[in-house]
Amino acid sequence: MDADTARMLTRYNAWANQRMFDAVARLPQGEAVKPRASLFRNMVHTLNHNYVIDRIWQAHLEGREHGYDARNTADHPPLDELWRLQQAVDGWYVDWSDRLSAGELREPIRFTLIGGNRGEMTRAEILLHILGHRHYHRGFVCDIMFAVPARPPTMDLPVYLRERNEASAQGSGSGSSASSSSSSSSSTGRG
């Protein structure tokens, strides 16, 4: 993986998170936290799991302890608070990718998993793992949305790339990006 691809992937992840949180926030009152037949009880707790895993891998990449003793917390914050937390960690990953060189992406990182197993992966492999993990569990949330019933958001890479390219064409030199152009004002009324 080259540095440009890492940068694109962290931005794609932030864009997909924006779409997922926006879709969950638009659900009828109570549906996001309604108990469901799912690994993580409900939609918000599933999104919380993704956040916790992002923080754990962030700590591994920074070479520090993460402070978690499980892959999720016993409870989850309200959706609007979780969204603020998620945006902060997404911003960290974007900033992190902006600082990386191709050589740094190939450097191995040693870490200890929650269960105590030790591992080693390159930064690029860690990024791919984080993205795969997020897609997997966003899929859980999408599946639960059908039970509401609600239509899940489209979060495919080709859609992101198309929107990013359209935003670049429309705002050449104006500093616009797909993540800012697809952001909505739905940050109010979450929860």
C-alpha atoms as a PDB file:
ATOM      1  CA  MET A   1       0.000   0.000   0.000  1.00  0.00           C
ATOM      2  CA  ASP A   2       1.307   3.457  -0.816  1.00  0.00           C
ATOM      3  CA  ALA A   3       0.785   6.599   1.275  1.00  0.00           C
ATOM      4  CA  ASP A   4      -1.807   8.074  -1.128  1.00  0.00           C
ATOM      5  CA  THR A   5      -3.925   4.926  -0.825  1.00  0.00           C
ATOM      6  CA  ALA A   6      -3.703   5.046   2.979  1.00  0.00           C
ATOM      7  CA  ARG A   7      -4.873   8.674   2.912  1.00  0.00           C
ATOM      8  CA  MET A   8      -7.762   7.850   0.613  1.00  0.00           C
ATOM      9  CA  LEU A   9      -8.814   4.883   2.774  1.00  0.00           C
ATOM     10  CA  THR A  10      -8.874   6.849   6.041  1.00  0.00           C
ATOM     11  CA  ARG A  11     -11.014   9.518   4.362  1.00  0.00           C
ATOM     12  CA  TYR A  12     -13.283   6.848   2.878  1.00  0.00           C
ATOM     13  CA  ASN A  13     -13.719   5.357   6.350  1.00  0.00           C
ATOM     14  CA  ALA A  14     -14.672   8.752   7.829  1.00  0.00           C
ATOM     15  CA  TRP A  15     -17.145   9.296   4.967  1.00  0.00           C
ATOM     16  CA  ALA A  16     -18.737   5.867   5.524  1.00  0.00           C
ATOM     17  CA  ASN A  17     -18.991   6.529   9.264  1.00  0.00           C
ATOM     18  CA  GLN A  18     -20.733   9.847   8.542  1.00  0.00           C
ATOM     19  CA  ARG A  19     -23.258   8.046   6.334  1.00  0.00           C
ATOM     20  CA  MET A  20     -23.838   5.318   8.910  1.00  0.00           C
ATOM     21  CA  PHE A  21     -24.322   7.687  11.848  1.00  0.00           C
ATOM     22  CA  ASP A  22     -26.580   9.962   9.777  1.00  0.00           C
ATOM     23  CA  ALA A  23     -28.760   6.998   8.782  1.00  0.00           C
ATOM     24  CA  VAL A  24     -29.045   5.725  12.360  1.00  0.00           C
ATOM     25  CA  ALA A  25     -29.865   9.247  13.611  1.00  0.00           C
ATOM     26  CA  ARG A  26     -32.763   9.472  11.124  1.00  0.00           C
ATOM     27  CA  LEU A  27     -34.450   6.325  12.457  1.00  0.00           C
ATOM     28  CA  PRO A  28     -37.671   6.641  14.443  1.00  0.00           C
ATOM     29  CA  GLN A  29     -37.134   7.438  18.130  1.00  0.00           C
ATOM     30  CA  GLY A  30     -35.851   4.448  20.100  1.00  0.00           C
ATOM     31  CA  GLU A  31     -35.055   2.179  17.148  1.00  0.00           C
ATOM     32  CA  ALA A  32     -31.269   2.691  17.390  1.00  0.00           C
ATOM     33  CA  VAL A  33     -31.179   1.392  20.963  1.00  0.00           C
ATOM     34  CA  LYS A  34     -33.995  -1.159  20.708  1.00  0.00           C
ATOM     35  CA  PRO A  35     -32.743  -4.591  21.792  1.00  0.00           C
ATOM     36  CA  ARG A  36     -32.144  -6.826  18.766  1.00  0.00           C
ATOM     37  CA  ALA A  37     -30.939 -10.342  18.069  1.00  0.00           C
ATOM     38  CA  SER A  38     -27.370  -9.251  17.440  1.00  0.00           C
ATOM     39  CA  LEU A  39     -23.919  -9.703  18.889  1.00  0.00           C
ATOM     40  CA  PHE A  40     -23.943  -6.206  20.439  1.00  0.00           C
ATOM     41  CA  ARG A  41     -27.578  -5.800  21.613  1.00  0.00           C
ATOM     42  CA  ASN A  42     -28.468  -2.833  19.395  1.00  0.00           C
ATOM     43  CA  MET A  43     -27.231  -0.514  16.655  1.00  0.00           C
ATOM     44  CA  VAL A  44     -25.561   2.043  18.915  1.00  0.00           C
ATOM     45  CA  HIS A  45     -23.738  -0.608  20.932  1.00  0.00           C
ATOM     46  CA  THR A  46     -22.458  -2.088  17.656  1.00  0.00           C
ATOM     47  CA  LEU A  47     -21.179   1.333  16.563  1.00  0.00           C
ATOM     48  CA  ASN A  48     -19.622   1.694  20.026  1.00  0.00           C
ATOM     49  CA  HIS A  49     -17.738  -1.575  19.457  1.00  0.00           C
ATOM     50  CA  ASN A  50     -16.264  -0.115  16.268  1.00  0.00           C
ATOM     51  CA  TYR A  51     -15.226   2.994  18.172  1.00  0.00           C
ATOM     52  CA  VAL A  52     -13.547   0.948  20.926  1.00  0.00           C
ATOM     53  CA  ILE A  53     -11.636  -1.110  18.354  1.00  0.00           C
ATOM     54  CA  ASP A  54     -10.539   2.081  16.567  1.00  0.00           C
ATOM     55  CA  ARG A  55      -9.192   3.389  19.891  1.00  0.00           C
ATOM     56  CA  ILE A  56      -7.404   0.124  20.677  1.00  0.00           C
ATOM     57  CA  TRP A  57      -5.604   0.122  17.312  1.00  0.00           C
ATOM     58  CA  GLN A  58      -4.879   3.834  17.645  1.00  0.00           C
ATOM     59  CA  ALA A  59      -3.044   3.024  20.893  1.00  0.00           C
ATOM     60  CA  HIS A  60      -1.143   0.191  19.209  1.00  0.00           C
ATOM     61  CA  LEU A  61      -0.065   2.555  16.427  1.00  0.00           C
ATOM     62  CA  GLU A  62       1.053   5.115  19.022  1.00  0.00           C
ATOM     63  CA  GLY A  63       2.951   2.456  20.995  1.00  0.00           C
ATOM     64  CA  ARG A  64       0.967   2.916  24.214  1.00  0.00           C
ATOM     65  CA  GLU A  65      -1.471   1.000  26.386  1.00  0.00           C
ATOM     66  CA  HIS A  66      -5.109   1.382  25.375  1.00  0.00           C
ATOM     67  CA  GLY A  67      -6.732   0.836  28.765  1.00  0.00           C
ATOM     68  CA  TYR A  68      -9.515  -1.477  27.544  1.00  0.00           C
ATOM     69  CA  ASP A  69     -10.085  -4.934  29.012  1.00  0.00           C
ATOM     70  CA  ALA A  70     -12.733  -5.949  26.457  1.00  0.00           C
ATOM     71  CA  ARG A  71     -13.575  -5.271  22.818  1.00  0.00           C
ATOM     72  CA  ASN A  72     -16.615  -3.249  23.838  1.00  0.00           C
ATOM     73  CA  THR A  73     -17.768  -1.373  26.900  1.00  0.00           C
ATOM     74  CA  ALA A  74     -20.592  -2.608  29.110  1.00  0.00           C
ATOM     75  CA  ASP A  75     -22.801   0.215  27.930  1.00  0.00           C
ATOM     76  CA  HIS A  76     -22.618   2.858  25.227  1.00  0.00           C
ATOM     77  CA  PRO A  77     -22.957   6.637  25.228  1.00  0.00           C
ATOM     78  CA  PRO A  78     -25.930   8.297  23.516  1.00  0.00           C
ATOM     79  CA  LEU A  79     -25.666   8.333  19.731  1.00  0.00           C
ATOM     80  CA  ASP A  80     -24.822  12.045  19.472  1.00  0.00           C
ATOM     81  CA  GLU A  81     -21.993  11.723  22.001  1.00  0.00           C
ATOM     82  CA  LEU A  82     -20.679   8.567  20.316  1.00  0.00           C
ATOM     83  CA  TRP A  83     -20.717  10.437  16.989  1.00  0.00           C
ATOM     84  CA  ARG A  84     -18.562  13.224  18.460  1.00  0.00           C
ATOM     85  CA  LEU A  85     -16.123  10.633  19.804  1.00  0.00           C
ATOM     86  CA  GLN A  86     -16.079   8.770  16.492  1.00  0.00           C
ATOM     87  CA  GLN A  87     -15.402  11.960  14.533  1.00  0.00           C
ATOM     88  CA  ALA A  88     -12.411  12.665  16.780  1.00  0.00           C
ATOM     89  CA  VAL A  89     -10.880   9.226  16.223  1.00  0.00           C
ATOM     90  CA  ASP A  90     -11.657   9.373  12.487  1.00  0.00           C
ATOM     91  CA  GLY A  91      -9.851  12.723  12.400  1.00  0.00           C
ATOM     92  CA  TRP A  92      -6.890  11.160  14.179  1.00  0.00           C
ATOM     93  CA  TYR A  93      -6.647   8.404  11.540  1.00  0.00           C
ATOM     94  CA  VAL A  94      -6.861  10.955   8.703  1.00  0.00           C
ATOM     95  CA  ASP A  95      -4.136  13.091  10.309  1.00  0.00           C
ATOM     96  CA  TRP A  96      -2.048   9.970  10.994  1.00  0.00           C
ATOM     97  CA  SER A  97      -2.284   8.872   7.360  1.00  0.00           C
ATOM     98  CA  ASP A  98      -1.320  12.368   6.189  1.00  0.00           C
ATOM     99  CA  ARG A  99       1.976  12.068   8.077  1.00  0.00           C
ATOM    100  CA  LEU A 100       2.913   8.596   6.821  1.00  0.00           C
ATOM    101  CA  SER A 101       5.452   7.717   4.172  1.00  0.00           C
ATOM    102  CA  ALA A 102       5.357   4.484   2.187  1.00  0.00           C
ATOM    103  CA  GLY A 103       8.313   3.265   4.238  1.00  0.00           C
ATOM    104  CA  GLU A 104       6.502   3.901   7.509  1.00  0.00           C
ATOM    105  CA  LEU A 105       3.484   1.971   6.232  1.00  0.00           C
ATOM    106  CA  ARG A 106       5.749  -1.081   5.843  1.00  0.00           C
ATOM    107  CA  GLU A 107       7.205  -0.823   9.362  1.00  0.00           C
ATOM    108  CA  PRO A 108       6.079  -3.536  11.792  1.00  0.00           C
ATOM    109  CA  ILE A 109       4.178  -2.664  14.953  1.00  0.00           C
ATOM    110  CA  ARG A 110       4.166  -5.029  17.927  1.00  0.00           C
ATOM    111  CA  PHE A 111       1.063  -5.184  20.099  1.00  0.00           C
ATOM    112  CA  THR A 112      -0.833  -7.249  22.634  1.00  0.00           C
ATOM    113  CA  LEU A 113      -4.460  -8.112  21.922  1.00  0.00           C
ATOM    114  CA  ILE A 114      -7.232  -7.944  24.522  1.00  0.00           C
ATOM    115  CA  GLY A 115      -6.976 -11.689  25.180  1.00  0.00           C
ATOM    116  CA  GLY A 116      -3.240 -11.404  25.847  1.00  0.00           C
ATOM    117  CA  ASN A 117      -1.981 -12.769  22.538  1.00  0.00           C
ATOM    118  CA  ARG A 118       0.961 -10.885  21.097  1.00  0.00           C
ATOM    119  CA  GLY A 119       1.080  -9.890  17.461  1.00  0.00           C
ATOM    120  CA  GLU A 120       2.948  -7.947  14.854  1.00  0.00           C
ATOM    121  CA  MET A 121       1.609  -6.274  11.728  1.00  0.00           C
ATOM    122  CA  THR A 122       2.770  -3.465   9.503  1.00  0.00           C
ATOM    123  CA  ARG A 123       0.979  -0.140   9.742  1.00  0.00           C
ATOM    124  CA  ALA A 124      -0.566  -0.851   6.328  1.00  0.00           C
ATOM    125  CA  GLU A 125      -1.849  -4.233   7.520  1.00  0.00           C
ATOM    126  CA  ILE A 126      -3.299  -2.603  10.637  1.00  0.00           C
ATOM    127  CA  LEU A 127      -5.098  -0.013   8.506  1.00  0.00           C
ATOM    128  CA  LEU A 128      -6.550  -2.745   6.283  1.00  0.00           C
ATOM    129  CA  HIS A 129      -7.654  -4.684   9.365  1.00  0.00           C
ATOM    130  CA  ILE A 130      -9.373  -1.622  10.853  1.00  0.00           C
ATOM    131  CA  LEU A 131     -11.208  -0.926   7.593  1.00  0.00           C
ATOM    132  CA  GLY A 132     -12.284  -4.544   7.164  1.00  0.00           C
ATOM    133  CA  HIS A 133     -13.456  -4.683  10.762  1.00  0.00           C
ATOM    134  CA  ARG A 134     -15.513  -1.496  10.360  1.00  0.00           C
ATOM    135  CA  HIS A 135     -17.158  -2.735   7.166  1.00  0.00           C
ATOM    136  CA  TYR A 136     -18.037  -6.008   8.834  1.00  0.00           C
ATOM    137  CA  HIS A 137     -19.786  -4.390  11.804  1.00  0.00           C
ATOM    138  CA  ARG A 138     -21.377  -1.559   9.814  1.00  0.00           C
ATOM    139  CA  GLY A 139     -22.917  -4.486   7.937  1.00  0.00           C
ATOM    140  CA  PHE A 140     -24.409  -5.696  11.238  1.00  0.00           C
ATOM    141  CA  VAL A 141     -26.054  -2.288  11.679  1.00  0.00           C
ATOM    142  CA  CYS A 142     -27.317  -2.322   8.083  1.00  0.00           C
ATOM    143  CA  ASP A 143     -28.849  -5.747   8.638  1.00  0.00           C
ATOM    144  CA  ILE A 144     -30.594  -4.554  11.811  1.00  0.00           C
ATOM    145  CA  MET A 145     -31.955  -1.527   9.917  1.00  0.00           C
ATOM    146  CA  PHE A 146     -33.996  -3.840   7.690  1.00  0.00           C
ATOM    147  CA  ALA A 147     -35.882  -4.972  10.824  1.00  0.00           C
ATOM    148  CA  VAL A 148     -37.011  -1.389  11.561  1.00  0.00           C
ATOM    149  CA  PRO A 149     -37.771  -1.357   8.509  1.00  0.00           C
ATOM    150  CA  ALA A 150     -35.359   1.208   7.076  1.00  0.00           C
ATOM    151  CA  ARG A 151     -33.046   1.328   4.125  1.00  0.00           C
ATOM    152  CA  PRO A 152     -29.352   1.320   5.079  1.00  0.00           C
ATOM    153  CA  PRO A 153     -27.024   3.884   3.529  1.00  0.00           C
ATOM    154  CA  THR A 154     -24.837   3.119   0.540  1.00  0.00           C
ATOM    155  CA  MET A 155     -21.223   3.109   1.698  1.00  0.00           C
ATOM    156  CA  ASP A 156     -19.401   1.479  -1.197  1.00  0.00           C
ATOM    157  CA  LEU A 157     -15.935   2.651  -2.199  1.00  0.00           C
ATOM    158  CA  PRO A 158     -16.970   3.455  -5.798  1.00  0.00           C
ATOM    159  CA  VAL A 159     -19.701   5.772  -4.483  1.00  0.00           C
ATOM    160  CA  TYR A 160     -17.209   7.559  -2.229  1.00  0.00           C
ATOM    161  CA  LEU A 161     -14.707   7.947  -5.081  1.00  0.00           C
ATOM    162  CA  ARG A 162     -17.384   9.292  -7.410  1.00  0.00           C
ATOM    163  CA  GLU A 163     -18.544  11.835  -4.826  1.00  0.00           C
ATOM    164  CA  ARG A 164     -14.968  12.829  -4.018  1.00  0.00           C
ATOM    165  CA  ASN A 165     -14.163  13.318  -7.693  1.00  0.00           C
ATOM    166  CA  GLU A 166     -17.371  15.308  -8.297  1.00  0.00           C
ATOM    167  CA  ALA A 167     -16.610  17.522  -5.286  1.00  0.00           C
ATOM    168  CA  SER A 168     -13.064  18.074  -6.545  1.00  0.00           C
ATOM    169  CA  ALA A 169     -14.336  19.012 -10.007  1.00  0.00           C
ATOM    170  CA  GLN A 170     -16.899  21.440  -8.572  1.00  0.00           C
ATOM    171  CA  GLY A 171     -14.577  23.010  -6.037  1.00  0.00           C
ATOM    172  CA  SER A 172     -11.199  22.939  -7.764  1.00  0.00           C
ATOM    173  CA  GLY A 173      -8.871  24.848  -5.530  1.00  0.00           C
ATOM    174  CA  SER A 174     -11.577  25.722  -3.002  1.00  0.00           C
ATOM    175  CA  GLY A 175     -10.510  23.061  -0.531  1.00  0.00           C
ATOM    176  CA  SER A 176     -13.743  21.085  -0.724  1.00  0.00           C
ATOM    177  CA  SER A 177     -13.667  17.365  -0.141  1.00  0.00           C
ATOM    178  CA  ALA A 178     -16.097  14.498  -0.390  1.00  0.00           C
ATOM    179  CA  SER A 179     -16.280  14.206   3.354  1.00  0.00           C
ATOM    180  CA  SER A 180     -17.201  17.843   3.797  1.00  0.00           C
ATOM    181  CA  SER A 181     -19.539  17.908   0.817  1.00  0.00           C
ATOM    182  CA  SER A 182     -21.415  14.804   1.942  1.00  0.00           C
ATOM    183  CA  SER A 183     -21.632  15.933   5.554  1.00  0.00           C
ATOM    184  CA  SER A 184     -25.088  16.922   6.515  1.00  0.00           C
ATOM    185  CA  SER A 185     -26.434  19.020   9.307  1.00  0.00           C
ATOM    186  CA  SER A 186     -27.932  15.989  10.999  1.00  0.00           C
ATOM    187  CA  SER A 187     -25.622  16.417  13.972  1.00  0.00           C
ATOM    188  CA  THR A 188     -28.618  17.902  15.737  1.00  0.00           C
ATOM    189  CA  GLY A 189     -31.365  15.605  16.845  1.00  0.00           C
ATOM    190  CA  ARG A 190     -29.208  12.507  17.307  1.00  0.00           C
ATOM    191  CA  GLY A 191     -29.742  10.223  20.110  1.00  0.00           C
END
